[in-house]
Short mmCIF file of C-alpha atoms in Angstrom, two decimals:
data_model
loop_
_atom_site.label_atom_id
_atom_site.label_comp_id
_atom_site.label_asym_id
_atom_site.label_seq_id
_atom_site.Cartn_x
_atom_site.Cartn_y
_atom_site.Cartn_z
CA MET J 1 -27.30 75.13 -94.40
CA GLY J 2 -24.76 73.37 -92.05
CA MET J 3 -26.23 75.39 -89.27
CA ASP J 4 -29.80 74.15 -90.02
CA GLU J 5 -28.70 70.55 -90.21
CA LYS J 6 -27.07 70.65 -86.81
CA LYS J 7 -30.12 72.28 -85.37
CA GLY J 8 -32.15 69.47 -86.70
CA GLU J 9 -29.90 67.02 -85.02
CA GLN J 10 -30.88 68.29 -81.64
CA LEU J 11 -34.47 68.42 -80.13
CA PRO J 12 -35.76 71.84 -79.80
CA ILE J 13 -37.26 71.28 -76.43
CA GLY J 14 -38.70 74.78 -75.97
CA ALA J 15 -40.59 74.67 -79.18
CA LEU J 16 -41.84 71.21 -78.54
CA LEU J 17 -43.06 72.05 -75.05
CA ALA J 18 -45.00 74.81 -76.57
CA LEU J 19 -46.93 72.25 -78.57
CA ALA J 20 -47.36 70.15 -75.61
CA MET J 21 -48.85 73.21 -73.78
CA THR J 22 -51.27 73.59 -76.80
CA GLY J 23 -52.44 70.01 -76.23
CA PHE J 24 -52.77 70.49 -72.68
CA ILE J 25 -55.08 73.48 -73.05
CA CYS J 26 -57.14 71.64 -75.64
CA ILE J 27 -57.69 68.77 -73.18
CA VAL J 28 -58.39 70.81 -69.97
CA THR J 29 -60.71 72.98 -72.01
CA GLU J 30 -62.60 69.96 -73.19
CA THR J 31 -62.87 68.17 -69.84
CA LEU J 32 -63.14 71.13 -67.40
CA PRO J 33 -66.90 71.26 -67.46
CA ALA J 34 -66.87 67.64 -66.36
CA GLY J 35 -65.26 68.28 -62.97
CA LEU J 36 -67.51 71.47 -62.36
CA LEU J 37 -71.02 70.24 -63.42
CA PRO J 38 -72.69 71.20 -60.04
CA GLU J 39 -71.27 74.67 -60.05
CA ILE J 40 -71.99 75.37 -63.58
CA SER J 41 -75.50 74.08 -63.45
CA VAL J 42 -76.06 76.35 -60.34
CA GLY J 43 -74.32 79.40 -61.97
CA LEU J 44 -76.35 79.03 -65.19
CA GLY J 45 -79.52 77.74 -63.64
CA ILE J 46 -79.59 74.57 -65.62
CA SER J 47 -79.58 70.81 -64.86
CA ALA J 48 -76.53 68.74 -64.60
CA SER J 49 -77.09 66.97 -67.75
CA MET J 50 -77.47 70.28 -69.60
CA ALA J 51 -74.28 71.39 -68.22
CA GLY J 52 -72.76 68.09 -69.42
CA GLN J 53 -73.54 69.16 -72.98
CA MET J 54 -70.85 71.64 -72.74
CA VAL J 55 -68.31 68.82 -73.40
CA THR J 56 -70.65 67.20 -76.10
CA VAL J 57 -70.68 70.50 -78.22
CA TYR J 58 -66.93 70.87 -77.76
CA ALA J 59 -66.31 67.23 -79.12
CA LEU J 60 -68.72 67.97 -81.95
CA GLY J 61 -66.94 71.20 -82.81
CA SER J 62 -63.61 69.20 -83.08
CA LEU J 63 -65.15 66.44 -85.21
CA LEU J 64 -66.89 68.59 -87.65
CA ALA J 65 -63.99 71.19 -88.26
CA ALA J 66 -60.86 69.11 -88.11
CA ILE J 67 -60.80 68.06 -91.82
CA PRO J 68 -62.35 71.04 -93.73
CA LEU J 69 -60.25 73.50 -91.61
CA THR J 70 -56.96 71.60 -92.17
CA ILE J 71 -57.58 71.39 -95.90
CA ALA J 72 -58.72 74.95 -96.07
CA THR J 73 -55.40 76.17 -94.20
CA GLN J 74 -53.00 73.89 -95.95
CA GLY J 75 -51.31 76.62 -97.96
CA TRP J 76 -51.10 79.15 -94.90
CA ARG J 77 -47.90 79.47 -92.90
CA ARG J 78 -47.78 77.17 -90.07
CA ARG J 79 -47.27 79.38 -87.18
CA THR J 80 -50.06 81.58 -88.19
CA VAL J 81 -52.40 78.58 -88.08
CA LEU J 82 -51.04 77.42 -84.77
CA LEU J 83 -51.72 80.93 -83.33
CA LEU J 84 -54.91 81.14 -84.72
CA THR J 85 -56.05 78.05 -82.96
CA ILE J 86 -54.62 79.49 -79.58
CA VAL J 87 -56.37 82.71 -80.18
CA GLY J 88 -59.57 80.86 -80.56
CA PHE J 89 -58.95 79.29 -77.20
CA LEU J 90 -58.34 82.80 -75.70
CA VAL J 91 -61.57 84.13 -77.07
CA PHE J 92 -63.82 81.38 -76.46
CA ASN J 93 -62.82 80.44 -72.93
CA SER J 94 -63.17 84.08 -72.12
CA VAL J 95 -66.59 84.25 -73.51
CA THR J 96 -67.38 80.95 -71.31
CA ALA J 97 -66.06 82.58 -68.23
CA LEU J 98 -68.06 85.82 -68.60
CA SER J 99 -71.31 84.32 -70.34
CA SER J 100 -74.54 84.08 -68.20
CA ASN J 101 -76.47 82.82 -71.16
CA TYR J 102 -76.66 78.99 -71.82
CA SER J 103 -77.05 79.25 -75.48
CA VAL J 104 -74.17 81.72 -75.75
CA THR J 105 -72.14 79.35 -73.67
CA LEU J 106 -72.77 76.24 -75.78
CA ILE J 107 -71.82 78.29 -79.13
CA ALA J 108 -68.53 79.32 -77.31
CA ARG J 109 -67.68 75.75 -76.33
CA PHE J 110 -68.60 74.43 -79.97
CA PHE J 111 -65.97 77.01 -81.31
CA ALA J 112 -63.46 76.14 -78.68
CA GLY J 113 -63.87 72.70 -80.16
CA VAL J 114 -63.43 73.73 -83.63
CA SER J 115 -60.06 75.47 -82.40
CA ALA J 116 -59.11 72.20 -80.79
CA GLY J 117 -59.93 70.26 -83.83
CA LEU J 118 -57.60 72.28 -86.11
CA ALA J 119 -54.79 72.24 -83.27
CA TRP J 120 -54.80 68.47 -83.21
CA SER J 121 -54.44 68.28 -86.84
CA LEU J 122 -51.28 70.53 -86.59
CA ILE J 123 -49.40 69.45 -83.67
CA ALA J 124 -47.97 66.11 -84.88
CA GLY J 125 -46.87 67.43 -88.33
CA TYR J 126 -45.36 70.47 -86.76
CA ALA J 127 -43.19 68.53 -84.47
CA ARG J 128 -42.09 66.28 -87.15
CA ARG J 129 -41.14 69.21 -89.19
CA MET J 130 -38.59 70.71 -86.50
CA VAL J 131 -36.23 67.56 -86.47
CA VAL J 132 -34.36 65.18 -88.84
CA PRO J 133 -36.31 61.95 -89.66
CA GLN J 134 -34.44 59.69 -86.89
CA LEU J 135 -35.87 61.90 -84.22
CA GLN J 136 -39.33 62.48 -85.55
CA GLY J 137 -40.93 59.85 -83.24
CA ARG J 138 -39.15 61.26 -80.13
CA ALA J 139 -40.20 64.76 -80.91
CA LEU J 140 -43.73 63.73 -81.20
CA ALA J 141 -43.46 62.18 -77.90
CA ILE J 142 -42.37 65.43 -76.21
CA ALA J 143 -45.18 67.41 -78.23
CA MET J 144 -47.79 64.70 -76.87
CA VAL J 145 -46.77 64.95 -73.29
CA GLY J 146 -49.39 67.69 -72.44
CA THR J 147 -52.11 64.99 -73.09
CA PRO J 148 -51.67 62.57 -70.34
CA VAL J 149 -50.48 65.48 -67.85
CA ALA J 150 -53.90 67.28 -68.78
CA LEU J 151 -55.94 63.94 -68.32
CA SER J 152 -54.13 62.99 -64.98
CA LEU J 153 -53.46 66.33 -63.37
CA GLY J 154 -55.42 69.01 -65.40
CA VAL J 155 -58.94 67.67 -64.59
CA PRO J 156 -58.60 67.14 -60.82
CA LEU J 157 -56.71 70.45 -60.65
CA GLY J 158 -59.37 72.16 -62.56
CA THR J 159 -61.97 70.65 -60.47
CA TRP J 160 -60.20 71.81 -57.20
CA LEU J 161 -59.67 75.38 -58.64
CA GLY J 162 -63.21 75.57 -59.56
CA GLY J 163 -64.30 74.74 -56.12
CA PHE J 164 -61.75 77.08 -54.62
CA MET J 165 -62.29 80.18 -56.80
CA GLY J 166 -65.43 79.45 -58.77
CA TRP J 167 -65.88 77.90 -62.38
CA ARG J 168 -65.91 80.93 -64.12
CA MET J 169 -62.45 82.01 -62.75
CA ALA J 170 -61.17 78.48 -63.74
CA PHE J 171 -62.15 79.09 -67.30
CA GLY J 172 -60.47 82.73 -66.87
CA LEU J 173 -57.32 81.05 -65.76
CA MET J 174 -57.20 79.00 -68.84
CA SER J 175 -57.42 82.28 -70.95
CA GLY J 176 -54.55 83.60 -68.79
CA LEU J 177 -52.39 80.33 -69.74
CA THR J 178 -53.32 81.04 -73.35
CA LEU J 179 -51.89 84.53 -73.29
CA VAL J 180 -48.60 83.03 -71.90
CA LEU J 181 -48.58 80.52 -74.62
CA ILE J 182 -49.12 83.05 -77.51
CA VAL J 183 -45.89 84.80 -76.38
CA TRP J 184 -44.12 81.44 -75.98
CA VAL J 185 -44.91 80.43 -79.57
CA LEU J 186 -43.85 83.89 -80.83
CA VAL J 187 -40.43 83.48 -79.12
CA LYS J 188 -39.73 79.78 -79.52
CA VAL J 189 -41.74 78.07 -82.31
CA PRO J 190 -40.14 78.30 -85.79
CA ASP J 191 -42.28 79.12 -88.69
CA TYR J 192 -42.65 76.98 -91.86
CA PRO J 193 -44.48 77.62 -95.12
CA GLY J 194 -47.75 75.76 -96.14
CA GLN J 195 -47.86 73.21 -98.76
CA SER J 196 -47.76 74.51 -102.44
CA SER J 197 -50.74 73.35 -104.35
CA ALA J 198 -48.45 70.75 -106.15
CA GLN J 199 -48.02 68.96 -102.84
CA ARG J 200 -51.46 68.88 -101.62
CA LYS J 201 -53.43 65.61 -101.74
CA SER J 202 -57.29 65.31 -101.86
CA LEU J 203 -59.00 63.51 -99.11
CA ARG J 204 -59.65 60.57 -101.33
CA ASP J 205 -56.05 60.21 -102.22
CA VAL J 206 -54.86 60.46 -98.55
CA LEU J 207 -57.49 57.85 -97.43
CA PHE J 208 -56.45 55.33 -100.22
CA THR J 209 -52.77 55.70 -99.38
CA PRO J 210 -51.58 52.14 -98.42
CA GLY J 211 -51.51 51.83 -94.72
CA VAL J 212 -53.67 54.77 -93.73
CA ARG J 213 -56.98 52.85 -93.50
CA SER J 214 -55.23 50.19 -91.30
CA VAL J 215 -53.80 52.73 -88.83
CA LEU J 216 -57.35 54.56 -88.65
CA GLY J 217 -58.75 51.16 -88.01
CA VAL J 218 -56.61 50.59 -85.23
CA VAL J 219 -57.11 54.13 -83.83
CA PHE J 220 -60.89 53.37 -83.74
CA THR J 221 -60.74 50.01 -82.15
CA TRP J 222 -58.19 50.70 -79.48
CA MET J 223 -59.50 54.13 -78.42
CA LEU J 224 -63.29 52.67 -78.38
CA ALA J 225 -62.02 50.02 -75.92
CA HIS J 226 -60.06 52.47 -73.95
CA ASN J 227 -63.08 55.06 -73.56
CA ILE J 228 -65.57 52.53 -72.58
CA LEU J 229 -63.60 51.98 -69.72
CA TYR J 230 -62.28 55.36 -69.15
CA THR J 231 -65.69 56.99 -69.40
CA TYR J 232 -67.29 54.62 -66.86
CA VAL J 233 -64.36 54.06 -64.64
CA ALA J 234 -66.36 55.05 -61.54
CA PRO J 235 -68.96 52.47 -61.74
CA PHE J 236 -66.30 50.02 -62.66
CA VAL J 237 -63.96 50.45 -59.75
CA SER J 238 -66.96 50.75 -57.46
CA GLU J 239 -67.34 46.89 -57.60
CA ALA J 240 -64.01 46.76 -55.75
CA GLY J 241 -65.11 49.08 -53.09
CA LEU J 242 -63.08 52.07 -54.63
CA ALA J 243 -66.17 54.33 -55.36
CA GLY J 244 -64.63 57.10 -53.12
CA ASP J 245 -61.22 56.63 -54.47
CA VAL J 246 -61.82 57.35 -58.17
CA ASP J 247 -59.51 60.21 -58.31
CA LEU J 248 -56.65 57.96 -56.89
CA VAL J 249 -57.35 55.44 -59.64
CA LEU J 250 -57.11 58.02 -62.29
CA LEU J 251 -54.06 59.58 -60.81
CA ALA J 252 -52.39 56.13 -60.81
CA PHE J 253 -53.42 55.82 -64.47
CA GLY J 254 -52.09 59.23 -65.34
CA VAL J 255 -48.70 58.75 -63.72
CA ALA J 256 -48.44 55.51 -65.47
CA ALA J 257 -49.44 56.95 -68.86
CA LEU J 258 -46.67 59.70 -68.30
CA ALA J 259 -44.11 56.80 -67.87
CA GLY J 260 -45.60 55.05 -70.90
CA ILE J 261 -45.10 58.08 -73.01
CA TRP J 262 -41.30 58.19 -71.65
CA VAL J 263 -40.83 54.54 -72.70
CA THR J 264 -42.53 55.22 -76.19
CA GLY J 265 -40.17 58.07 -76.89
CA ARG J 266 -37.33 55.79 -76.65
CA LEU J 267 -38.82 52.91 -78.79
CA VAL J 268 -40.84 54.84 -81.36
CA ASP J 269 -38.23 55.30 -84.02
CA ARG J 270 -36.80 51.89 -83.82
CA HIS J 271 -39.52 49.47 -82.66
CA LEU J 272 -42.95 51.23 -83.66
CA ARG J 273 -44.52 47.93 -84.86
CA LYS J 274 -43.44 45.93 -81.86
CA ALA J 275 -44.45 48.65 -79.57
CA VAL J 276 -48.00 48.83 -81.03
CA LEU J 277 -48.57 45.24 -80.90
CA ALA J 278 -47.00 44.85 -77.46
CA SER J 279 -49.16 47.80 -76.05
CA LEU J 280 -52.46 46.16 -77.71
CA ALA J 281 -51.54 42.65 -76.49
CA THR J 282 -50.78 43.90 -72.85
CA PHE J 283 -54.13 45.90 -72.75
CA ALA J 284 -55.96 42.80 -73.89
CA ALA J 285 -54.34 40.71 -71.16
CA VAL J 286 -55.49 43.49 -68.64
CA ALA J 287 -58.98 43.18 -69.98
CA VAL J 288 -58.95 39.44 -69.17
CA PHE J 289 -57.30 40.13 -65.67
CA PHE J 290 -60.11 42.70 -64.98
CA GLY J 291 -62.76 40.18 -65.99
CA LEU J 292 -61.34 37.59 -63.57
CA PHE J 293 -60.53 39.77 -60.68
CA SER J 294 -62.64 43.02 -61.04
CA GLY J 295 -63.72 42.66 -57.24
CA SER J 296 -60.44 43.08 -55.74
CA ALA J 297 -59.03 46.72 -55.10
CA LEU J 298 -55.31 45.57 -55.34
CA ALA J 299 -56.28 43.89 -58.84
CA ILE J 300 -57.83 47.23 -60.04
CA TYR J 301 -54.72 49.10 -59.12
CA VAL J 302 -52.36 46.89 -60.72
CA GLY J 303 -54.60 46.79 -63.86
CA VAL J 304 -55.19 50.48 -64.03
CA ILE J 305 -51.15 51.12 -63.80
CA ILE J 306 -50.47 48.48 -66.55
CA TRP J 307 -53.39 49.94 -68.60
CA GLY J 308 -52.00 53.50 -68.25
CA LEU J 309 -48.50 52.16 -69.37
CA THR J 310 -49.97 50.79 -72.67
CA PHE J 311 -52.08 53.85 -73.30
CA GLY J 312 -49.54 56.59 -72.58
CA GLY J 313 -47.59 56.22 -75.91
CA ALA J 314 -50.71 55.37 -77.94
CA ALA J 315 -51.20 58.98 -79.45
CA THR J 316 -47.35 59.03 -80.39
CA LEU J 317 -47.31 55.62 -81.88
CA LEU J 318 -50.53 55.93 -83.94
CA GLN J 319 -49.82 59.53 -85.14
CA THR J 320 -46.25 58.48 -86.25
CA ALA J 321 -47.56 55.59 -88.00
CA LEU J 322 -50.12 57.50 -89.77
CA ALA J 323 -47.74 60.37 -90.78
CA ASP J 324 -45.20 57.87 -91.94
CA SER J 325 -47.81 55.93 -94.16
CA ALA J 326 -49.38 59.31 -95.56
CA GLY J 327 -46.13 61.13 -96.49
CA GLU J 328 -47.06 64.50 -98.08
CA GLY J 329 -50.73 64.05 -96.96
CA ALA J 330 -49.65 63.72 -93.35
CA ASP J 331 -51.55 66.75 -92.33
CA VAL J 332 -54.88 65.55 -93.95
CA ALA J 333 -54.39 62.05 -92.37
CA LEU J 334 -53.84 63.74 -88.93
CA SER J 335 -57.14 65.57 -89.27
CA MET J 336 -58.88 62.22 -90.19
CA ASN J 337 -57.18 60.89 -86.93
CA VAL J 338 -58.91 63.83 -84.93
CA VAL J 339 -62.30 62.64 -86.44
CA VAL J 340 -61.68 58.93 -85.77
CA TRP J 341 -60.26 59.60 -82.26
CA ASN J 342 -63.18 61.78 -81.17
CA SER J 343 -65.78 59.42 -82.81
CA ALA J 344 -64.10 56.57 -80.61
CA ILE J 345 -64.57 59.03 -77.54
CA ALA J 346 -68.22 59.48 -78.25
CA GLY J 347 -68.78 55.77 -79.29
CA GLY J 348 -67.10 54.90 -75.98
CA GLY J 349 -69.59 56.99 -74.11
CA LEU J 350 -72.40 55.47 -76.10
CA LEU J 351 -71.44 51.80 -76.14
CA GLY J 352 -70.37 51.83 -72.59
CA GLY J 353 -73.63 53.32 -71.49
CA VAL J 354 -75.64 50.74 -73.27
CA LEU J 355 -73.43 47.81 -71.94
CA LEU J 356 -73.70 49.39 -68.40
CA GLY J 357 -77.62 49.64 -68.64
CA GLN J 358 -78.07 46.29 -70.20
CA TYR J 359 -75.47 44.05 -68.70
CA GLY J 360 -73.66 45.75 -65.91
CA VAL J 361 -69.90 46.71 -65.51
CA SER J 362 -69.08 42.95 -65.56
CA SER J 363 -69.49 43.07 -69.48
CA PHE J 364 -66.84 45.65 -69.79
CA PRO J 365 -63.69 43.45 -69.79
CA TRP J 366 -65.06 41.12 -72.52
CA ALA J 367 -66.21 43.97 -74.73
CA LEU J 368 -62.79 45.41 -74.27
CA LEU J 369 -61.17 42.13 -75.26
CA THR J 370 -63.06 41.80 -78.36
CA LEU J 371 -62.19 45.23 -79.66
CA LEU J 372 -58.58 44.78 -78.66
CA LEU J 373 -58.17 41.35 -80.40
CA LEU J 374 -59.73 43.07 -83.58
CA SER J 375 -57.19 45.91 -83.21
CA LEU J 376 -54.37 43.33 -82.85
CA VAL J 377 -55.53 41.55 -86.19
CA ILE J 378 -55.55 44.81 -88.05
CA ALA J 379 -52.22 45.99 -86.91
CA SER J 380 -50.47 42.54 -87.16
CA ARG J 381 -51.84 42.29 -90.93
CA ALA J 382 -50.65 45.88 -91.61
CA ARG J 383 -46.95 44.60 -92.18
CA ALA J 384 -46.00 46.22 -95.47
CA HIS J 385 -47.67 49.57 -94.88
CA GLY J 386 -49.24 51.14 -91.89
CA PHE J 387 -47.25 49.36 -89.12
CA ALA J 388 -44.19 48.44 -91.28
CA GLN J 389 -41.53 46.05 -89.93
CA GLY J 390 -38.03 47.29 -88.95
CA GLU J 391 -36.69 50.87 -88.42
CA ARG J 392 -38.82 53.77 -89.52
CA GLN J 393 -36.01 56.08 -90.83
CA ALA J 394 -35.50 54.44 -94.16
CA SER J 395 -39.18 54.56 -95.21
CA GLN J 396 -39.52 58.01 -93.73
CA ARG J 397 -36.72 59.54 -95.98
CA VAL J 398 -38.68 58.14 -99.04
CA ALA J 399 -41.85 59.42 -97.80
CA GLY J 400 -40.21 62.89 -97.33
CA HIS J 401 -38.99 63.22 -101.09
#
């Protein structure tokens, strides 16, 4: 047992990075078509908007599958479930690479999304199980690092590769990465038993656990605000004459998000509540700043960097708060998080589209400000449960027993 305890005191970097790589593959697989729309539409003989549905059906797969699959596999060994999701990516990315039929491609994309929905429900709980409670936040920060890397580097890289070697090869390359990951997981990632039937909680029990709804409320309002701006960043920065530099703007955002994840890893275990409130308040200030200075290129870059810093740690902070609040029901709560998070992505696309069409990009900052103030109210009121005050170790030990 002594050996086990000792192991828990250190961060199992190799195993956590395998989880980060899983997250990276989830995101790049989801967003790859967005950068390759012209090539895919030519390759499959369809319009660009039909090619765009490859992103939509993937998100739909994640939304529909996350909760039922998480509940169905609760009793299974954890590494088996993780490998199942990765094999899903291998199969469905390969089908996407080889298919010349639009319907078959869409079905493959839907099931790739299903794999992602289950993967996202799994990663946070898995990372937390590998370490002692005091290191759970930091472990999750490492396991989440694949997300900003994929968002900042994966998409431009995929777009470049697609242009360089063809869109099918870009998906083929994702399958190749998945094979590497399968070996990595088998060598490095420890296995854990699933939950016994006595430990399992129903969906309703988890939803009504104190704190869970507050955290999910913050997830939805914060991510809705983020996605309005992120989805329509190109028209938004065009006002400042940056239409040709969207990739540079997103790179600045991505690098800042990586820095944000590093800072969050340092803060999450001791100052989770303060970090959440500070991130939301800073993002709200950026929204006001954008509202006043959206015509200036320098202001856009400054704002985007600060926005990236506040966003980088969001997944770590919110999933830690959610898992702490849910205790034994953490995996089920995290599957709800997948649904709420993806709904916010879809909602950001829809709401941003309406705002853009009706009022133009100048309406974005004020819509963001409204959502972020609402988010701040929910977070600041969740003082006892959800975003509890003080260090998180003590409450976590209670939750673990």
